[in-house]
Tab-separated table of C-alpha atoms in Angstrom:
chain	number	residue	atom	x	y	z
Q	21	UNK	CA	95.785	92.576	83.123
Q	22	UNK	CA	95.337	95.903	84.828
Q	23	UNK	CA	94.457	98.635	82.346
Q	24	UNK	CA	94.490	102.418	82.499
Q	25	UNK	CA	93.599	105.124	80.034
Q	26	UNK	CA	97.073	106.617	80.287
Q	27	UNK	CA	98.665	103.303	79.260
Q	28	UNK	CA	96.226	102.998	76.370
Q	29	UNK	CA	96.972	106.539	75.163
Q	30	UNK	CA	100.728	105.913	75.349
Q	31	UNK	CA	100.388	102.640	73.427
Q	32	UNK	CA	98.195	104.247	70.764
Q	33	UNK	CA	100.364	107.341	70.300
Q	34	UNK	CA	103.557	105.283	70.155
Q	35	UNK	CA	102.022	102.856	67.663
Q	36	UNK	CA	100.683	105.628	65.432
Q	37	UNK	CA	104.038	107.396	65.475
Q	38	UNK	CA	105.942	104.224	64.571
Q	39	UNK	CA	103.483	103.293	61.815
Q	40	UNK	CA	103.563	106.767	60.296
Q	41	UNK	CA	107.348	107.061	60.439
Q	42	UNK	CA	107.901	103.594	59.005
Q	43	UNK	CA	105.355	103.769	56.157
Q	44	UNK	CA	105.515	107.415	55.054
Q	45	UNK	CA	108.784	107.069	53.062
Q	46	UNK	CA	107.238	104.156	51.100
Q	47	UNK	CA	103.749	105.496	50.512
Q	48	UNK	CA	104.135	105.256	46.750
Q	49	UNK	CA	105.083	101.581	46.981
Q	50	UNK	CA	102.528	100.486	49.619
Q	51	UNK	CA	98.858	100.176	48.708
Q	52	UNK	CA	96.222	101.964	50.758
Q	53	UNK	CA	94.575	98.718	51.992
Q	54	UNK	CA	97.900	97.579	53.430
Q	55	UNK	CA	98.389	100.961	55.111
Q	56	UNK	CA	94.975	100.972	56.767
Q	57	UNK	CA	95.445	97.392	57.969
Q	58	UNK	CA	98.767	98.279	59.595
Q	59	UNK	CA	97.188	101.342	61.217
Q	60	UNK	CA	94.708	99.032	62.925
Q	61	UNK	CA	97.517	97.772	65.182
Q	62	UNK	CA	97.769	100.999	67.293
Q	63	UNK	CA	93.984	101.014	67.636
Q	64	UNK	CA	94.031	97.470	68.983
Q	65	UNK	CA	96.926	98.350	71.297
Q	66	UNK	CA	95.018	101.323	72.691
Q	67	UNK	CA	91.988	99.111	73.330
Q	68	UNK	CA	94.031	96.337	74.954
Q	69	UNK	CA	95.970	98.626	77.301
Q	70	UNK	CA	93.464	101.411	77.966
Q	71	UNK	CA	89.987	100.355	77.014
Q	72	UNK	CA	87.376	101.889	74.734
Q	73	UNK	CA	88.164	105.611	74.793
Q	74	UNK	CA	91.873	105.353	73.890
Q	75	UNK	CA	90.855	102.970	71.084
Q	76	UNK	CA	88.280	105.428	69.694
Q	77	UNK	CA	90.773	108.269	69.910
Q	78	UNK	CA	93.381	106.157	68.136
Q	79	UNK	CA	90.884	105.250	65.405
Q	80	UNK	CA	90.083	108.897	64.672
Q	81	UNK	CA	93.770	109.897	64.824
Q	82	UNK	CA	94.718	107.022	62.520
Q	83	UNK	CA	92.008	108.090	60.056
Q	84	UNK	CA	93.450	111.610	59.937
Q	85	UNK	CA	97.053	110.415	59.637
Q	86	UNK	CA	96.225	108.010	56.809
Q	87	UNK	CA	94.327	110.755	54.999
Q	88	UNK	CA	97.104	113.318	55.525
Q	89	UNK	CA	100.127	111.179	54.640
Q	90	UNK	CA	98.899	108.358	52.412
Q	91	UNK	CA	95.872	109.559	50.406
Q	92	UNK	CA	96.416	111.907	47.429
Q	93	UNK	CA	96.554	114.879	47.509
Q	94	UNK	CA	99.120	114.457	50.279
Q	95	UNK	CA	99.283	116.749	53.344
Q	96	UNK	CA	95.648	117.751	53.008
Q	97	UNK	CA	92.456	116.263	54.382
Q	98	UNK	CA	90.844	116.293	50.966
Q	99	UNK	CA	90.114	112.882	49.464
Q	100	UNK	CA	90.635	112.296	45.753
Q	101	UNK	CA	88.601	109.521	44.237
Q	102	UNK	CA	85.564	107.603	45.451
Q	103	UNK	CA	87.585	104.445	46.128
Q	104	UNK	CA	89.828	106.243	48.596
Q	105	UNK	CA	86.833	107.796	50.335
Q	106	UNK	CA	85.164	104.409	50.687
Q	107	UNK	CA	88.413	102.871	51.956
Q	108	UNK	CA	88.800	105.520	54.656
Q	109	UNK	CA	85.149	105.239	55.726
Q	110	UNK	CA	85.342	101.445	55.935
Q	111	UNK	CA	88.656	101.710	57.811
Q	112	UNK	CA	87.120	103.972	60.446
Q	113	UNK	CA	84.187	101.601	60.949
Q	114	UNK	CA	86.466	98.551	61.137
Q	115	UNK	CA	88.840	100.317	63.538
Q	116	UNK	CA	86.014	101.279	65.882
Q	117	UNK	CA	84.517	97.772	65.739
Q	118	UNK	CA	87.905	96.170	66.360
Q	119	UNK	CA	88.558	98.522	69.275
Q	120	UNK	CA	85.189	97.646	70.801
Q	121	UNK	CA	85.848	93.928	70.384
Q	122	UNK	CA	89.315	94.066	71.949
Q	123	UNK	CA	88.046	96.244	74.795
Q	124	UNK	CA	85.238	93.780	75.531
Q	125	UNK	CA	87.646	90.833	75.407
Q	126	UNK	CA	90.143	92.539	77.709
Q	127	UNK	CA	87.369	93.496	80.123
Q	128	UNK	CA	86.169	89.882	80.251
Q	129	UNK	CA	89.720	88.679	80.831
Q	130	UNK	CA	90.216	91.192	83.651
Q	131	UNK	CA	86.917	90.156	85.242
Q	132	UNK	CA	87.854	86.483	84.954
Q	133	UNK	CA	91.209	87.190	86.616
Q	134	UNK	CA	89.476	89.107	89.407
Q	135	UNK	CA	87.016	86.288	89.982
Q	136	UNK	CA	89.840	83.751	89.994
Q	137	UNK	CA	91.703	85.779	92.624
Q	138	UNK	CA	88.510	86.102	94.671
Q	139	UNK	CA	87.980	82.344	94.468
Q	140	UNK	CA	91.588	81.735	95.503
Q	141	UNK	CA	91.243	83.990	98.537
Q	142	UNK	CA	87.884	82.449	99.416
Q	143	UNK	CA	89.355	78.950	99.207
Q	144	UNK	CA	92.328	79.995	101.323
Q	145	UNK	CA	90.021	81.637	103.847
Q	146	UNK	CA	87.668	78.657	104.079
Q	147	UNK	CA	90.557	76.221	104.406
Q	148	UNK	CA	92.309	78.263	107.071
Q	149	UNK	CA	89.155	79.120	108.990
Q	150	UNK	CA	87.941	75.527	108.821
Q	151	UNK	CA	91.151	74.288	110.414
Q	152	UNK	CA	91.619	77.070	112.932
Q	153	UNK	CA	88.034	76.984	114.138
Q	154	UNK	CA	87.807	73.198	114.388
Q	155	UNK	CA	90.960	72.857	116.507
Q	156	UNK	CA	89.917	75.086	119.440
Q	157	UNK	CA	86.303	73.936	119.153
Q	158	UNK	CA	87.458	70.343	119.483
Q	159	UNK	CA	89.470	71.291	122.563
Q	160	UNK	CA	86.496	73.087	124.087
Q	161	UNK	CA	84.148	70.191	123.333
Q	162	UNK	CA	86.479	67.544	124.750
Q	163	UNK	CA	87.270	69.489	127.930
Q	164	UNK	CA	83.676	70.496	128.685
Q	165	UNK	CA	82.397	66.991	127.923
Q	166	UNK	CA	84.957	65.536	130.311
Q	167	UNK	CA	84.040	67.985	133.084
Q	168	UNK	CA	80.353	67.115	132.695
Q	169	UNK	CA	80.845	63.352	133.098
Q	170	UNK	CA	78.773	62.465	136.193
Q	171	UNK	CA	80.606	59.227	136.884
Q	172	UNK	CA	84.164	60.627	136.742
Q	173	UNK	CA	85.817	62.252	139.727
Q	174	UNK	CA	88.616	64.606	138.687
Q	175	UNK	CA	91.394	65.715	140.933
Q	176	UNK	CA	91.865	69.416	141.498
Q	177	UNK	CA	94.927	69.335	139.232
Q	178	UNK	CA	93.086	67.562	136.398
Q	179	UNK	CA	90.130	69.925	136.699
Q	180	UNK	CA	92.449	72.950	136.553
Q	181	UNK	CA	94.149	71.526	133.455
Q	182	UNK	CA	90.819	70.992	131.678
Q	183	UNK	CA	89.668	74.504	132.571
Q	184	UNK	CA	92.970	75.903	131.285
Q	185	UNK	CA	92.320	74.083	127.987
Q	186	UNK	CA	88.864	75.661	127.807
Q	187	UNK	CA	90.334	79.113	128.406
Q	188	UNK	CA	93.133	78.633	125.869
Q	189	UNK	CA	90.725	77.328	123.219
Q	190	UNK	CA	88.360	80.250	123.819
Q	191	UNK	CA	91.260	82.681	123.469
Q	192	UNK	CA	92.245	81.082	120.153
Q	193	UNK	CA	88.677	81.341	118.870
Q	194	UNK	CA	88.548	84.988	119.920
Q	195	UNK	CA	91.824	85.719	118.126
Q	196	UNK	CA	90.600	84.099	114.901
Q	197	UNK	CA	87.292	85.970	114.963
Q	198	UNK	CA	88.933	89.292	115.879
Q	199	UNK	CA	91.361	88.997	112.979
Q	200	UNK	CA	88.616	88.111	110.511
Q	201	UNK	CA	86.550	91.088	111.659
Q	202	UNK	CA	89.603	93.351	111.432
Q	203	UNK	CA	90.329	92.283	107.852
Q	204	UNK	CA	86.663	92.822	106.948
Q	205	UNK	CA	86.743	96.359	108.354
Q	206	UNK	CA	89.969	97.139	106.492
Q	207	UNK	CA	88.645	95.850	103.175
Q	208	UNK	CA	85.332	97.672	103.616
Q	209	UNK	CA	87.046	100.929	104.596
Q	210	UNK	CA	84.977	100.952	107.780
Q	211	UNK	CA	87.834	101.213	110.279
Q	212	UNK	CA	87.292	104.033	112.781
Q	213	UNK	CA	90.523	105.923	113.502
Q	214	UNK	CA	90.916	108.509	116.279
Q	215	UNK	CA	94.281	110.232	115.845
Q	216	UNK	CA	95.662	111.910	118.953
Q	217	UNK	CA	99.114	112.602	120.454
Q	218	UNK	CA	100.224	109.287	121.971
Q	219	UNK	CA	103.209	108.566	124.239
Q	220	UNK	CA	104.894	105.549	122.661
Q	221	UNK	CA	106.728	104.436	125.801
Q	222	UNK	CA	103.363	104.120	127.570
Q	223	UNK	CA	101.817	102.103	124.702
Q	224	UNK	CA	104.843	99.790	124.535
Q	225	UNK	CA	104.714	99.204	128.297
Q	226	UNK	CA	101.017	98.280	128.100
Q	227	UNK	CA	101.623	95.867	125.239
Q	228	UNK	CA	104.590	94.143	126.904
Q	229	UNK	CA	102.575	93.758	130.090
Q	230	UNK	CA	99.677	92.254	128.125
Q	231	UNK	CA	101.690	89.871	125.931
Q	232	UNK	CA	104.245	88.910	128.578
Q	233	UNK	CA	107.460	87.063	127.911
Q	234	UNK	CA	111.061	88.219	128.004
Q	235	UNK	CA	111.255	91.464	126.010
Q	236	UNK	CA	114.042	94.045	126.039
Q	237	UNK	CA	112.540	97.546	125.777
Q	238	UNK	CA	114.637	100.456	124.568
Q	239	UNK	CA	112.074	103.241	124.116
Q	240	UNK	CA	113.140	106.555	125.702
Q	241	UNK	CA	110.531	108.157	127.951
Q	242	UNK	CA	111.311	111.545	126.376
Q	243	UNK	CA	110.476	110.301	122.876
Q	244	UNK	CA	108.154	112.784	121.111
Q	245	UNK	CA	104.501	111.845	121.056
Q	246	UNK	CA	103.241	110.252	117.850
Q	247	UNK	CA	100.024	111.119	116.059
Q	248	UNK	CA	98.240	107.790	116.389
Q	249	UNK	CA	95.197	105.876	117.542
Q	250	UNK	CA	96.330	104.292	120.803
Q	251	UNK	CA	93.990	101.298	120.478
Q	252	UNK	CA	94.999	100.481	116.917
Q	253	UNK	CA	98.679	100.994	117.709
Q	254	UNK	CA	98.408	98.578	120.641
Q	255	UNK	CA	96.833	95.994	118.328
Q	256	UNK	CA	99.674	96.451	115.834
Q	257	UNK	CA	102.319	96.000	118.510
Q	258	UNK	CA	100.554	93.000	120.054
Q	259	UNK	CA	100.542	91.251	116.672
Q	260	UNK	CA	104.171	92.119	115.951
Q	261	UNK	CA	105.410	91.201	119.426
Q	262	UNK	CA	103.532	87.891	119.515
Q	263	UNK	CA	104.868	87.088	116.061
Q	264	UNK	CA	108.438	87.940	117.092
Q	265	UNK	CA	108.207	85.793	120.225
Q	266	UNK	CA	106.841	82.856	118.233
Q	267	UNK	CA	109.802	83.157	115.836
Q	268	UNK	CA	112.180	82.349	118.682
Q	269	UNK	CA	115.235	84.063	120.105
Q	270	UNK	CA	115.462	87.311	122.095
Q	271	UNK	CA	113.029	90.112	121.214
Q	272	UNK	CA	113.757	93.839	121.437
Q	273	UNK	CA	111.487	96.879	120.998
Q	274	UNK	CA	113.356	100.078	120.125
Q	275	UNK	CA	112.142	103.638	119.687
Q	276	UNK	CA	113.768	106.670	118.086
Q	277	UNK	CA	113.014	109.825	116.092
Q	278	UNK	CA	113.835	110.471	112.458
Q	279	UNK	CA	112.984	113.789	110.845
Q	280	UNK	CA	109.279	114.475	111.396
Q	281	UNK	CA	108.594	110.823	112.245
Q	282	UNK	CA	108.703	108.730	115.384
Q	283	UNK	CA	109.743	105.113	114.898
Q	284	UNK	CA	109.323	101.815	116.718
Q	285	UNK	CA	111.065	98.588	115.755
Q	286	UNK	CA	110.258	95.063	116.940
Q	287	UNK	CA	113.358	92.907	116.418
Q	288	UNK	CA	113.551	89.137	116.655
Q	289	UNK	CA	116.406	86.698	116.041
Q	290	UNK	CA	114.432	83.851	114.532
Q	291	UNK	CA	114.876	82.293	111.074
Q	292	UNK	CA	113.901	85.527	109.306
Q	293	UNK	CA	112.703	85.862	105.704
Q	294	UNK	CA	114.658	85.935	102.457
Q	295	UNK	CA	115.024	89.600	101.351
Q	296	UNK	CA	113.302	88.967	98.017
Q	297	UNK	CA	110.211	87.641	99.844
Q	298	UNK	CA	109.807	90.344	102.486
Q	299	UNK	CA	106.941	92.038	100.627
Q	300	UNK	CA	104.968	88.763	100.567
Q	301	UNK	CA	104.900	88.587	104.368
Q	302	UNK	CA	102.179	91.248	104.526
Q	303	UNK	CA	99.767	89.551	102.108
Q	304	UNK	CA	96.678	87.956	103.720
Q	305	UNK	CA	96.895	84.186	104.290
Q	306	UNK	CA	100.677	84.157	103.902
Q	307	UNK	CA	102.633	82.175	106.461
Q	308	UNK	CA	106.229	83.247	105.680
Q	309	UNK	CA	106.826	84.597	109.179
Q	310	UNK	CA	103.322	85.349	110.390
Q	311	UNK	CA	102.815	83.269	113.516
Q	312	UNK	CA	99.856	85.325	114.769
Q	313	UNK	CA	96.166	85.190	114.004
Q	314	UNK	CA	95.534	81.575	115.032
Q	315	UNK	CA	97.233	80.259	111.898
Q	316	UNK	CA	95.271	82.283	109.349
Q	317	UNK	CA	98.298	84.299	108.289
Q	318	UNK	CA	96.483	87.597	108.912
Q	319	UNK	CA	98.567	89.071	111.730
Q	320	UNK	CA	101.035	91.020	109.589
Q	321	UNK	CA	98.392	92.019	107.038
Q	322	UNK	CA	96.285	93.499	109.831
Q	323	UNK	CA	99.308	95.187	111.413
Q	324	UNK	CA	100.183	96.935	108.149
Q	325	UNK	CA	96.558	97.887	107.460
Q	326	UNK	CA	96.107	99.377	110.934
Q	327	UNK	CA	99.420	101.252	110.678
Q	328	UNK	CA	98.567	102.747	107.292
Q	329	UNK	CA	95.119	103.723	108.595
Q	330	UNK	CA	96.964	105.921	111.109
Q	331	UNK	CA	98.971	107.564	108.334
Q	332	UNK	CA	102.102	105.526	109.083
Q	333	UNK	CA	104.132	102.799	107.432
Q	334	UNK	CA	105.140	99.282	108.458
Q	335	UNK	CA	108.179	97.775	106.777
Q	336	UNK	CA	110.172	94.570	107.225
Q	337	UNK	CA	113.962	94.304	107.113
Q	338	UNK	CA	116.425	91.582	108.147
Q	339	UNK	CA	117.764	91.895	111.695
Q	340	UNK	CA	121.502	92.265	111.907
Q	341	UNK	CA	122.852	88.862	112.907
Q	342	UNK	CA	119.731	87.049	111.686
Q	343	UNK	CA	116.018	87.417	112.231
Q	344	UNK	CA	113.363	89.927	111.247
Q	345	UNK	CA	112.783	93.571	112.200
Q	346	UNK	CA	109.376	95.190	111.821
Q	347	UNK	CA	109.597	98.986	111.756
Q	348	UNK	CA	106.613	101.248	112.466
Q	349	UNK	CA	106.989	104.862	111.363
Q	350	UNK	CA	104.405	107.433	112.513
Q	351	UNK	CA	104.282	111.187	112.123
Q	352	UNK	CA	105.317	113.070	115.257
Q	353	UNK	CA	102.397	114.937	116.834
Q	354	UNK	CA	104.424	118.109	117.260
Q	355	UNK	CA	105.192	118.115	113.529
Q	356	UNK	CA	101.473	118.034	112.796
Q	357	UNK	CA	100.808	120.804	115.306
Q	358	UNK	CA	103.578	122.934	113.812
Q	359	UNK	CA	102.301	122.360	110.260
Q	360	UNK	CA	98.772	123.330	111.323
Q	361	UNK	CA	100.090	126.512	112.979
Q	362	UNK	CA	102.077	127.485	109.888
Q	363	UNK	CA	99.013	126.932	107.698
Q	364	UNK	CA	96.932	129.134	110.000
Q	365	UNK	CA	99.590	131.886	109.951
Q	366	UNK	CA	99.793	131.721	106.188
Q	367	UNK	CA	96.027	131.883	105.910
Q	368	UNK	CA	95.970	134.987	108.091
C-alpha cells in the first residue's frame, strides 16, 4: 500500500472528529477506559495510511480531546483524580506504541510488495531476454557454422541466404540490447536530452526512409518546429512506426498544430486494443500491441519515456474504423521562444 503523510493526517483528523462527535453526547454513560480504547482507532489509522508522524500527532491530539471532553472537569485540560491522570498517561504511551507498531508493520508490507514487484519484473525480464537472445544467437550460430563447413560447397544463392540470416539475427540482437540499455537509462534518470527547434516533416521523412514499407505521410512542410531532441524523437517514431506496420493494415503518419503544441499521430488499422486496456500498453514487458523490441514488450514503454523526457506526451486512442493511433504531442518551439521573451520583458 502506498502511504503519504497527507493521507495519514486526513485519516487521523477524520477519525478523531467522528470519535469525538459520536462519544461526547454519551460521556456520562461511557467509561473512560472505553473512550481511550476507541480513540486508539484514529491513531492506528494515521499510522497505517501516513506512517509514524501522523500517528504521533494523532496520539497527542487524541490525548487532548479525551482530556477536554471526557475527563472532569470538562472543557479544561485540568485532570481531577489520580486514576484519570494515570489513565491518560497510559493511554498516551499505548497510543504511541501502537502507532509505532502499525507503522513498522505497514512499512514491512510496503517493502515486501516492492520486492515482489521487483522479482516479478526480474522474472519477466529474464524470461523475455532468455528467449529473445537465444533465438537470434541460434540463427547466428547455425548460419556461421554452416558457412565454415570445409566440405560443403554452397551456391551463391545459398551463401547469400545464410549471410542474410546472420545480418537479420545481428539486427535483432542489437534491437534487444538497445532497448534494454534505453530502459536502464530511463529508470536511472541518466538520459541525455538536447532540446532544440526541430522540423517534424524532416524527422518523419528520415524515419520512413529508415524503416521502409508503405506509409502514407500527411505532415505539412510548414508545420511549426517542435522543441525536441531530434535523435530521441526519431527513436520514438521508429518504434511506433515499426509497431504499427507489424500490426497490419495501412499506416498513416499525420501532423498538425493544436494550441501551443505540435502533434504527430501514427495510425494503424490492425486489431487495436480494448479501450479499458490502453494504459497497460505502455507498461514494460506488456505485449498488448507492442510488436517492437525483439519481443520484450519494451517498444511502447521506451517511446513514452523518451517522449516525456522531451517534455511531451504519448497517448493511445482507437483508430476510427479499427486499429490503434499513437499521438505524440510536443511543445512548439516558437511558443517556448515567445514565453522566454515575455519573461525577459517582465523581468526588465
